Tab-separated table of C-alpha atoms and ligand atoms in Angstrom:
chain	number	residue	atom	x	y	z
A	13	MET	CA	135.245	53.464	121.379
A	14	SER	CA	137.737	52.457	124.327
A	15	ASN	CA	139.091	53.702	127.248
A	16	GLN	CA	139.652	57.446	126.998
A	17	GLU	CA	140.646	60.190	129.181
A	18	TYR	CA	138.163	63.096	129.565
A	19	PHE	CA	139.045	66.387	131.323
A	20	PHE	CA	136.384	67.523	134.198
A	21	ASP	CA	137.667	71.261	134.633
A	22	GLY	CA	135.380	73.423	137.466
A	23	LEU	CA	133.563	75.995	135.751
A	24	ILE	CA	134.555	78.810	137.886
A	25	GLY	CA	131.687	80.183	140.049
A	26	PRO	CA	129.996	84.065	140.356
A	27	THR	CA	131.383	84.525	143.236
A	28	HIS	CA	135.330	83.943	142.441
A	29	ASN	CA	137.155	86.660	144.829
A	30	TYR	CA	140.490	86.976	146.555
A	31	ALA	CA	139.784	86.527	150.181
A	32	GLY	CA	143.954	84.905	150.991
A	33	LEU	CA	142.373	82.052	152.737
A	34	SER	CA	145.073	79.783	151.847
A	35	PHE	CA	148.229	79.304	154.615
A	36	GLY	CA	151.095	78.080	152.201
A	37	ASN	CA	150.122	79.290	148.786
A	38	ILE	CA	152.156	81.925	147.874
A	39	ALA	CA	149.558	83.552	144.885
A	40	SER	CA	146.697	83.442	148.022
A	41	LYS	CA	148.326	85.726	149.822
A	42	LEU	CA	150.191	88.121	147.379
A	43	HIS	CA	146.841	88.642	145.992
A	44	GLY	CA	144.810	88.569	149.161
A	45	HIS	CA	141.935	91.167	149.452
A	46	GLU	CA	142.768	92.139	145.763
A	47	VAL	CA	139.836	92.844	143.589
A	48	ALA	CA	138.518	90.047	141.591
A	49	ASN	CA	136.682	89.810	138.158
A	50	PRO	CA	134.570	87.005	138.412
A	51	ARG	CA	133.296	87.145	134.198
A	52	ALA	CA	137.004	87.049	133.043
A	53	ALA	CA	137.713	84.374	135.703
A	54	ALA	CA	134.885	82.261	134.043
A	55	LEU	CA	135.510	83.021	130.679
A	56	GLN	CA	139.358	82.290	131.209
A	57	GLY	CA	138.200	79.007	132.240
A	58	LEU	CA	135.620	78.199	129.469
A	59	ALA	CA	138.557	79.261	126.969
A	60	LYS	CA	140.711	76.552	128.229
A	61	MET	CA	137.592	74.265	127.828
A	62	LYS	CA	137.243	75.129	124.328
A	63	ARG	CA	140.732	74.702	123.690
A	64	VAL	CA	141.104	71.391	124.946
A	65	ALA	CA	137.895	69.993	123.485
A	66	ASP	CA	138.718	71.240	120.454
A	67	LEU	CA	142.317	69.680	121.026
A	68	THR	CA	141.133	65.784	122.076
A	69	GLY	CA	137.170	65.915	122.064
A	70	ARG	CA	136.996	65.289	125.281
A	71	GLN	CA	136.053	68.093	127.679
A	72	CYS	CA	133.654	68.123	130.354
A	73	LEU	CA	132.786	69.951	133.251
A	74	LEU	CA	131.975	70.126	137.020
A	75	PRO	CA	129.723	72.516	138.175
A	76	PRO	CA	130.398	75.578	140.854
A	77	LEU	CA	129.069	74.630	144.240
A	78	ARG	CA	126.697	76.671	145.505
A	79	ARG	CA	127.390	79.433	147.449
A	80	PRO	CA	126.943	81.696	150.031
A	81	ARG	CA	127.358	79.096	152.014
A	82	LEU	CA	124.999	80.760	154.730
A	83	GLU	CA	124.200	77.317	156.408
A	84	PHE	CA	128.251	77.458	157.714
A	85	LEU	CA	127.457	80.734	158.935
A	86	GLN	CA	124.156	79.517	160.837
A	87	SER	CA	125.955	76.816	162.240
A	88	LEU	CA	128.273	79.276	163.513
A	89	GLY	CA	125.546	80.985	165.709
A	90	PHE	CA	124.868	83.823	163.193
A	91	LYS	CA	121.073	84.182	163.314
A	92	GLY	CA	118.177	86.178	161.757
A	93	SER	CA	117.351	86.582	157.467
A	94	ASP	CA	119.920	85.943	155.101
A	95	ALA	CA	120.603	90.006	154.618
A	96	GLU	CA	121.182	90.020	158.769
A	97	VAL	CA	123.380	86.824	158.891
A	98	ILE	CA	125.244	88.404	156.177
A	99	ASP	CA	125.786	91.264	157.698
A	100	GLN	CA	126.804	90.233	161.424
A	101	ALA	CA	129.309	87.834	159.902
A	102	TYR	CA	131.064	90.639	158.004
A	103	ARG	CA	131.006	93.367	160.951
A	104	CYS	CA	132.614	90.879	163.729
A	105	ARG	CA	134.395	88.191	161.532
A	106	PRO	CA	134.746	89.011	157.519
A	107	GLU	CA	136.845	85.818	157.112
A	108	LEU	CA	134.173	83.986	157.798
A	109	LEU	CA	131.542	85.636	155.433
A	110	ALA	CA	134.653	85.151	152.618
A	111	ILE	CA	134.837	81.547	153.834
A	112	CYS	CA	131.083	81.102	153.080
A	113	TYR	CA	131.487	82.681	149.246
A	114	SER	CA	134.408	80.874	148.032
A	115	ALA	CA	134.263	79.806	144.725
A	116	SER	CA	137.710	77.180	145.263
A	117	SER	CA	135.733	74.201	143.997
A	118	MET	CA	136.985	75.451	140.559
A	119	TRP	CA	140.218	73.248	141.177
A	120	THR	CA	139.020	70.384	140.373
A	121	ALA	CA	141.894	68.174	140.914
A	122	ASN	CA	140.822	68.779	144.220
A	123	ALA	CA	137.662	67.202	144.056
A	124	ALA	CA	138.476	63.980	144.030
A	125	THR	CA	141.151	60.887	143.733
A	126	VAL	CA	140.144	58.883	140.318
A	127	SER	CA	141.222	55.398	139.671
A	128	PRO	CA	139.809	54.170	136.344
A	129	SER	CA	138.374	50.609	136.277
A	130	ALA	CA	141.150	48.704	134.996
A	131	ASP	CA	143.134	49.414	137.970
A	132	CYS	CA	140.390	48.360	140.677
A	133	ASP	CA	139.916	44.586	141.471
A	134	ASP	CA	136.007	44.984	141.024
A	135	GLY	CA	135.835	46.598	137.884
A	136	ARG	CA	134.499	49.855	138.648
A	137	LEU	CA	135.650	53.445	138.342
A	138	HIS	CA	136.074	54.652	142.071
A	139	PHE	CA	136.096	58.218	143.418
A	140	THR	CA	137.413	59.240	146.468
A	141	PRO	CA	135.959	63.084	146.992
A	142	ALA	CA	138.777	64.650	148.763
A	143	ASN	CA	137.807	65.785	152.532
A	144	LEU	CA	140.174	68.453	151.915
A	145	GLN	CA	140.720	69.091	155.908
A	146	SER	CA	143.779	71.346	155.316
A	147	THR	CA	142.011	74.953	154.889
A	148	LEU	CA	138.557	75.565	156.219
A	149	HIS	CA	136.685	77.235	153.063
A	150	ARG	CA	137.710	74.192	151.216
A	151	SER	CA	136.682	71.538	153.687
A	152	ILE	CA	132.801	72.870	153.386
A	153	GLU	CA	133.029	71.698	149.478
A	154	ALA	CA	133.475	67.781	150.319
A	155	GLU	CA	129.927	66.753	150.925
A	156	SER	CA	128.374	68.737	147.931
A	157	THR	CA	131.021	67.523	145.557
A	158	THR	CA	130.619	63.994	147.121
A	159	HIS	CA	126.588	64.765	145.837
A	160	ASN	CA	127.313	66.404	142.229
A	161	LEU	CA	129.507	63.388	141.656
A	162	ARG	CA	127.097	60.634	142.449
A	163	ALA	CA	124.513	62.795	140.354
A	164	ILE	CA	127.094	62.868	137.460
A	165	PHE	CA	128.172	59.301	137.261
A	166	ASN	CA	124.725	57.731	138.429
A	167	SER	CA	125.475	53.838	138.687
A	168	GLU	CA	126.279	51.567	141.455
A	169	GLU	CA	127.196	48.811	139.120
A	170	LEU	CA	129.898	50.690	136.614
A	171	PHE	CA	131.061	53.773	139.705
A	172	CYS	CA	131.645	53.818	142.903
A	173	VAL	CA	131.604	57.107	144.639
A	174	HIS	CA	132.830	56.474	148.308
A	175	PRO	CA	132.179	58.944	151.081
A	176	PRO	CA	134.948	61.660	151.676
A	177	LEU	CA	137.856	60.091	154.084
A	178	PRO	CA	137.408	60.364	158.049
A	179	ALA	CA	137.161	64.464	158.900
A	180	GLN	CA	140.096	64.681	160.985
A	181	GLY	CA	143.897	65.673	160.192
A	182	LEU	CA	145.269	62.438	160.045
A	183	PHE	CA	143.731	61.624	156.798
A	184	ALA	CA	144.177	65.151	155.259
A	185	ASP	CA	143.220	64.424	152.086
A	186	GLU	CA	143.558	66.985	149.215
A	187	GLY	CA	142.734	64.572	146.280
A	188	ALA	CA	144.035	64.046	142.351
A	189	ALA	CA	146.217	67.109	143.037
A	190	ASN	CA	148.784	64.598	144.662
A	191	HIS	CA	147.692	61.729	142.863
A	192	THR	CA	149.164	60.817	138.986
A	193	ARG	CA	148.785	57.735	136.751
A	194	PHE	CA	150.783	56.219	134.752
A	195	VAL	CA	149.916	53.941	131.670
A	196	GLY	CA	152.029	52.214	129.184
A	197	ALA	CA	150.947	52.720	125.336
A	198	GLY	CA	148.158	50.214	124.355
A	199	GLN	CA	147.650	49.214	127.908
A	200	SER	CA	144.834	49.599	129.684
A	201	VAL	CA	145.944	48.699	133.673
A	202	GLY	CA	147.948	51.817	134.916
A	203	LEU	CA	150.611	52.570	137.404
A	204	GLU	CA	149.185	54.900	140.512
A	205	PHE	CA	151.388	57.178	141.861
A	206	PHE	CA	150.429	58.737	145.436
A	207	VAL	CA	152.484	61.888	146.863
A	208	PHE	CA	152.140	62.456	150.613
A	209	GLY	CA	153.801	65.384	152.387
A	210	MET	CA	152.955	63.872	155.941
A	211	PRO	CA	154.576	61.215	156.733
A	212	SER	CA	153.076	58.302	159.087
A	213	GLY	CA	154.376	58.102	162.800
A	214	SER	CA	156.724	60.620	164.678
A	215	THR	CA	159.946	59.980	162.718
A	216	GLY	CA	159.737	61.356	159.060
A	217	GLU	CA	160.743	64.369	157.916
A	218	THR	CA	157.925	67.200	157.732
A	219	PRO	CA	158.088	71.203	156.733
A	220	ASN	CA	158.898	73.904	159.412
A	221	LYS	CA	156.461	76.492	157.496
A	222	PHE	CA	154.018	76.034	155.915
A	223	PRO	CA	151.557	73.124	156.857
A	224	ALA	CA	151.773	69.531	154.586
A	225	ARG	CA	148.073	68.707	153.257
A	226	GLN	CA	148.133	65.587	152.315
A	227	THR	CA	149.370	62.358	154.877
A	228	GLN	CA	150.576	59.108	154.413
A	229	LEU	CA	147.079	57.598	155.796
A	230	ALA	CA	145.329	59.078	153.969
A	231	SER	CA	146.591	57.815	150.451
A	232	GLU	CA	146.949	54.808	151.898
A	233	ALA	CA	143.247	54.557	152.823
A	234	VAL	CA	142.202	55.739	149.115
A	235	ALA	CA	144.406	53.287	147.520
A	236	ARG	CA	143.025	50.609	149.641
A	237	ARG	CA	139.686	51.429	149.057
A	238	HIS	CA	140.040	51.605	145.291
A	239	GLN	CA	140.796	48.080	145.659
A	240	LEU	CA	144.327	48.366	143.826
A	241	GLN	CA	147.053	45.874	143.941
A	242	ALA	CA	150.585	46.415	145.437
A	243	ASP	CA	152.209	46.250	141.652
A	244	ARG	CA	149.448	49.186	140.422
A	245	VAL	CA	150.703	51.607	143.478
A	246	CYS	CA	153.702	53.328	144.258
A	247	PHE	CA	153.973	55.692	147.252
A	248	GLY	CA	156.205	58.691	147.374
A	249	GLN	CA	156.864	61.477	149.834
A	250	GLN	CA	156.962	65.306	148.834
A	251	ASN	CA	160.562	67.078	149.804
A	252	PRO	CA	159.545	69.176	153.207
A	253	GLU	CA	161.581	71.896	151.943
A	254	VAL	CA	159.538	72.481	148.566
A	255	ILE	CA	156.218	72.470	150.485
A	256	ASP	CA	158.168	75.696	152.547
A	257	ALA	CA	158.724	77.260	149.442
A	258	GLY	CA	155.127	77.395	148.402
A	259	VAL	CA	154.319	73.637	147.205
A	260	PHE	CA	151.278	73.251	148.694
A	261	HIS	CA	150.238	70.230	146.451
A	262	ASN	CA	152.418	67.948	144.378
A	263	ASP	CA	150.884	69.490	140.987
A	264	VAL	CA	152.910	72.403	141.687
A	265	ILE	CA	155.803	70.503	141.255
A	266	ALA	CA	155.210	67.472	138.550
A	267	VAL	CA	153.006	66.341	135.975
A	268	GLY	CA	152.560	62.716	134.717
A	269	HIS	CA	151.027	61.732	131.427
A	270	GLU	CA	150.847	58.805	130.183
A	271	ASP	CA	154.290	57.137	130.351
A	272	VAL	CA	155.859	60.501	131.175
A	273	LEU	CA	156.644	62.296	133.788
A	274	LEU	CA	157.903	66.001	134.113
A	275	CYS	CA	159.560	67.581	137.622
A	276	HIS	CA	161.927	69.235	139.339
A	277	SER	CA	164.766	67.657	140.515
A	278	GLN	CA	163.502	68.769	144.522
A	279	ALA	CA	160.019	67.428	143.894
A	280	PHE	CA	160.526	64.583	146.582
A	281	LEU	CA	162.433	63.445	149.122
A	282	ASN	CA	164.975	60.694	148.150
A	283	GLN	CA	164.032	61.717	144.228
A	284	PRO	CA	166.479	59.155	142.768
A	285	GLU	CA	165.596	56.116	145.199
A	286	LEU	CA	162.035	57.198	144.536
A	287	LEU	CA	162.576	57.597	140.602
A	288	ASP	CA	164.177	54.244	140.679
A	289	ARG	CA	161.278	52.467	142.324
A	290	LEU	CA	158.744	54.194	140.552
A	291	SER	CA	160.466	53.235	136.972
A	292	LEU	CA	161.104	49.710	138.093
A	293	LYS	CA	157.113	49.263	138.999
A	294	PHE	CA	156.128	50.984	135.949
A	295	GLU	CA	158.313	48.811	133.874
A	296	ASN	CA	156.992	45.722	135.443
A	297	LEU	CA	153.687	46.708	135.079
A	298	SER	CA	153.469	47.788	131.367
A	299	GLY	CA	157.179	46.111	130.019
A	300	SER	CA	157.919	49.907	128.585
A	301	SER	CA	159.761	52.497	130.893
A	302	LEU	CA	158.751	55.736	132.233
A	303	GLN	CA	160.194	58.499	130.502
A	304	VAL	CA	161.410	61.498	133.337
A	305	ILE	CA	162.069	64.833	132.440
A	306	GLU	CA	164.132	66.322	135.367
A	307	PHE	CA	164.419	70.169	135.387
A	308	SER	CA	167.455	71.017	137.972
A	309	GLU	CA	167.886	74.057	140.146
A	310	SER	CA	170.012	75.417	137.918
A	311	GLU	CA	167.619	75.114	134.795
A	312	LEU	CA	164.657	76.405	136.872
A	313	PRO	CA	164.921	77.959	140.335
A	314	LEU	CA	162.575	76.735	142.715
A	315	GLN	CA	161.127	80.176	142.963
A	316	ASP	CA	160.291	80.243	139.254
A	317	ALA	CA	159.222	76.964	139.035
A	318	VAL	CA	156.772	77.965	141.942
A	319	SER	CA	156.214	81.691	140.313
A	320	SER	CA	155.771	80.554	136.884
A	321	TYR	CA	153.719	77.237	137.633
A	322	LEU	CA	155.695	75.144	134.829
A	323	PHE	CA	154.707	72.165	136.188
A	324	ASN	CA	150.978	73.037	136.667
A	325	SER	CA	151.104	72.664	133.172
A	326	GLN	CA	148.471	69.902	131.829
A	327	LEU	CA	149.432	67.731	129.348
A	328	VAL	CA	146.845	66.132	126.777
A	329	THR	CA	146.884	63.809	123.815
A	330	ARG	CA	145.258	65.406	121.370
A	331	LYS	CA	143.353	63.518	118.513
A	332	ASP	CA	146.465	63.161	116.438
A	333	GLY	CA	147.962	61.209	118.846
A	334	GLY	CA	150.857	63.746	119.926
A	335	ILE	CA	150.932	65.727	123.320
A	336	SER	CA	151.004	69.368	124.015
A	337	LEU	CA	151.605	71.134	127.076
A	338	ILE	CA	149.356	73.406	128.169
A	339	CYS	CA	151.296	76.025	130.521
A	340	PRO	CA	149.911	79.269	131.746
A	341	VAL	CA	151.268	82.552	130.493
A	342	GLU	CA	153.529	83.330	133.450
A	343	CYS	CA	155.822	80.195	131.857
A	344	GLU	CA	156.410	82.852	128.796
A	345	GLU	CA	156.995	85.203	130.967
A	346	ASN	CA	159.415	83.775	133.089
A	347	ARG	CA	163.105	83.199	130.982
A	348	ALA	CA	163.742	80.191	132.500
A	349	ALA	CA	160.697	78.756	132.489
A	350	LYS	CA	160.306	79.614	128.766
A	351	GLU	CA	163.839	78.192	127.932
A	352	CYS	CA	162.413	74.837	130.210
A	353	VAL	CA	159.212	74.609	127.945
A	354	ALA	CA	161.631	74.853	125.134
A	355	LYS	CA	163.713	72.257	126.091
A	356	VAL	CA	160.632	69.614	126.460
A	357	VAL	CA	158.962	70.481	123.048
A	358	GLU	CA	162.386	70.178	121.442
A	359	GLY	CA	163.426	66.911	123.142
A	360	ARG	CA	162.800	63.516	122.153
A	361	ASN	CA	159.375	62.660	123.500
A	362	ARG	CA	156.034	62.971	122.552
A	363	ILE	CA	155.242	66.513	123.927
A	364	ASP	CA	155.455	68.122	120.325
A	365	ASP	CA	153.896	71.285	121.133
A	366	VAL	CA	153.178	73.945	123.546
A	367	ILE	CA	150.210	76.384	124.529
A	368	PHE	CA	150.089	79.120	126.450
A	369	LEU	CA	147.008	80.183	128.109
A	370	ASP	CA	145.867	83.711	130.089
A	371	LEU	CA	144.354	81.557	133.404
A	372	ARG	CA	145.309	84.923	135.541
A	373	GLN	CA	142.306	85.226	137.301
A	374	SER	CA	142.951	81.663	138.616
A	375	MET	CA	146.568	81.717	138.913
A	376	ASN	CA	146.552	84.339	141.366
A	377	ASN	CA	144.393	82.415	143.645
A	378	GLY	CA	147.302	79.785	142.932
A	379	GLY	CA	145.454	77.425	140.471
A	380	GLY	CA	146.937	76.942	137.023
A	381	PRO	CA	145.513	74.546	134.098
A	382	ALA	CA	146.267	71.726	135.698
A	383	CYS	CA	144.451	72.749	139.149
A	384	LEU	CA	141.625	73.384	137.333
A	385	ARG	CA	140.789	69.985	135.915
A	386	LEU	CA	140.068	66.375	137.422
A	387	ARG	CA	141.087	63.428	134.977
A	388	VAL	CA	138.746	60.827	134.509
A	389	VAL	CA	139.350	57.243	132.378
A	390	LEU	CA	136.527	56.269	130.799
A	391	ASP	CA	135.318	52.583	129.144
A	392	ALA	CA	133.094	52.421	126.616
A	393	ARG	CA	129.694	51.738	128.704
A	394	GLN	CA	131.021	54.774	131.351
A	395	GLN	CA	131.120	57.064	128.891
A	396	GLU	CA	127.487	56.483	127.801
A	397	ALA	CA	126.275	56.005	131.440
A	398	MET	CA	127.632	59.562	132.794
A	399	HIS	CA	124.860	62.410	132.832
A	400	ALA	CA	125.606	63.723	128.949
A	401	GLY	CA	124.866	67.480	130.061
A	402	VAL	CA	128.325	68.317	131.579
A	403	MET	CA	130.148	67.128	128.296
A	404	LEU	CA	131.214	70.350	126.557
A	405	THR	CA	129.823	70.728	123.146
A	406	GLU	CA	130.048	73.621	120.642
A	407	SER	CA	126.171	74.416	121.907
A	408	LEU	CA	127.257	74.426	125.409
A	409	TYR	CA	130.304	76.560	125.273
A	410	GLY	CA	128.288	79.121	123.322
A	411	LYS	CA	125.057	78.856	126.438
A	412	LEU	CA	127.642	78.936	128.853
A	413	THR	CA	129.442	81.528	127.601
A	414	GLU	CA	126.462	84.146	127.147
A	415	TRP	CA	125.288	82.905	130.933
A	416	VAL	CA	128.278	83.946	132.347
A	417	GLY	CA	128.037	87.330	130.321
A	418	ARG	CA	124.442	87.783	131.532
A	419	HIS	CA	125.067	86.528	135.716
A	420	TYR	CA	128.546	87.257	136.643
A	421	ARG	CA	130.045	90.440	137.877
A	422	GLU	CA	133.049	92.420	136.174
A	423	SER	CA	134.486	93.183	139.908
A	424	LEU	CA	134.080	91.662	143.617
A	425	SER	CA	136.109	92.761	146.097
A	426	GLN	CA	135.957	91.341	149.979
A	427	GLU	CA	133.552	94.539	150.699
A	428	ASP	CA	130.968	93.584	147.699
A	429	LEU	CA	130.348	90.184	149.846
A	430	ARG	CA	128.612	92.271	152.318
A	431	ASP	CA	126.488	93.405	149.668
A	432	PRO	CA	123.058	91.053	150.026
A	433	SER	CA	121.702	91.285	146.726
A	434	LEU	CA	124.884	89.211	145.478
A	435	VAL	CA	123.117	86.006	147.087
A	436	GLY	CA	119.791	86.064	144.965
A	437	GLU	CA	121.931	87.178	141.707
A	438	THR	CA	124.382	83.709	142.404
A	439	TRP	CA	121.656	81.391	143.137
A	440	GLU	CA	119.564	82.808	140.090
A	441	ALA	CA	122.715	81.813	137.840
A	442	MET	CA	122.691	78.652	139.511
A	443	GLU	CA	119.342	77.999	139.018
A	444	GLU	CA	119.690	78.274	135.316
A	445	LEU	CA	122.964	76.529	135.029
A	446	SER	CA	120.550	73.637	136.211
A	447	LYS	CA	118.556	73.903	133.232
A	448	ILE	CA	121.535	74.480	130.848
A	449	LEU	CA	123.053	71.438	132.378
A	450	ASP	CA	119.979	69.477	132.547
A	451	LEU	CA	120.953	68.319	136.320
A	452	PRO	CA	117.893	68.751	138.946
A	453	SER	CA	118.281	72.310	140.955
A	454	GLN	CA	117.898	70.103	143.688
A	455	VAL	CA	121.564	68.671	142.419
A	456	LEU	CA	123.062	72.113	142.339
A	457	LEU	CA	121.586	74.100	144.805
A	458	ASN	CA	121.968	71.340	147.415
A	459	GLN	CA	118.842	70.992	148.415
A	460	SER	CA	117.996	67.539	148.863
B	17	SUG	O1	143.709	75.448	147.763
B	17	SUG	N1	143.713	78.477	146.794
B	17	SUG	C1	143.592	76.709	145.957
B	17	SUG	C2	144.125	76.830	145.236
B	17	SUG	C3	144.402	75.043	144.288
B	17	SUG	C4	145.325	74.603	143.323
B	17	SUG	N2	144.921	73.264	142.976
B	17	SUG	C5	146.032	72.576	142.832
B	17	SUG	N3	147.282	72.811	143.376
B	17	SUG	N4	145.872	71.380	142.488
B	17	SUG	C6	144.268	76.480	147.294
B	17	SUG	O2	145.216	76.761	148.052
B	17	SUG	C7	142.752	80.429	147.773
B	17	SUG	C8	141.692	81.051	148.146
B	17	SUG	C9	141.701	82.612	148.374
B	17	SUG	O3	142.748	82.635	149.129
B	17	SUG	O4	140.738	83.152	148.330
B	17	SUG	C10	142.786	79.109	147.106
B	17	SUG	O5	141.877	78.528	148.060
């Protein structure tokens, strides 16, 4: 067993809903206040996990965070029984109730930034859970995510789960959605590419319309904490114009895997210079060249890139060594995106297969295949040491689909969030999940 990349998808929680909470995320705004189907959402997510498990044998999951987070409402002055707190919040500020119910932890590309031990000076695998400062509903994920990662990767000798960065705008951090690791064939040390939207200082170019959710200061701090030498790191800035067009995370406009980078020609600021710098660093580190597959505005207009989520496809190396591109079905329905997919698969590169998946429940909140997974490269000892209960086996898949069928509603509107019976229903599901995943219920319900 050598170093291998594992995919940790977020198990979609029972309170998945459309609250229109993410400013700058076009799908979230467009579908805000529609009626969600949590059961379909979870089954779509599990079907993706099963497909990747069959292709790679390396699929795991992260549990949903316990919702509603009533402590959040209590900290804002809502008092009384659970039912009273919920009722007051709904009547006074329904958006605060939606925040404490959000299932947004499903997008585990935002759970943390991960540096495999081969890249880090102390030889440990480093995680920095994202503080998700830019949106209130996501900022309440950070503490519980840290807790869960520590329970799953529970060896200080092999893993280092840092606390999130300071909870402050200057350190706004959205995790692996703005981080890509490239590695040459047969190599263990990789080049870590950090992309930020907000430069430090007062002179750089910034978006006008929508927020930049990742700061340069945060990306630099994560690289420092993870003990990455300068030859293993490259920093770049997102093009502010694409942020204003709805690219709220870099993984909406670029995806990298092994020695391949697939991106739009407008993804980055000063793109030609940045890609030269990235390619040179990669060549110096790995002795081989980086394959950049770029689509221009005429091949794929920015608007189609954002609506189809082509660049949020997931690239996975299969057991047979080929690479599959896992796209949302929206790419099959968009003519320009479909043509680009065909070019990728027919081109001279290792991506030789495409799979279109229906992830519409997540997509309608702006979360595609790549948003739903966190990549963790583990060596043999780390594979042995991590909590085995989160590995998606055939049997776990069966148990989880059955569990979803018993506990999840088929319809959840904003109005439904005021129903106090949703609290008990959800917590009961989480109690049972802790048994299925063999994780203490104090961990899943964060009662410790
Ligand atoms: O942070 N949507 C998420 C989508 C995250 C996608 N992740 C990556 N690109 N890696 C977000 O904007 C919407 C929730 C709502 O509106 O109900 C939301 O949080």
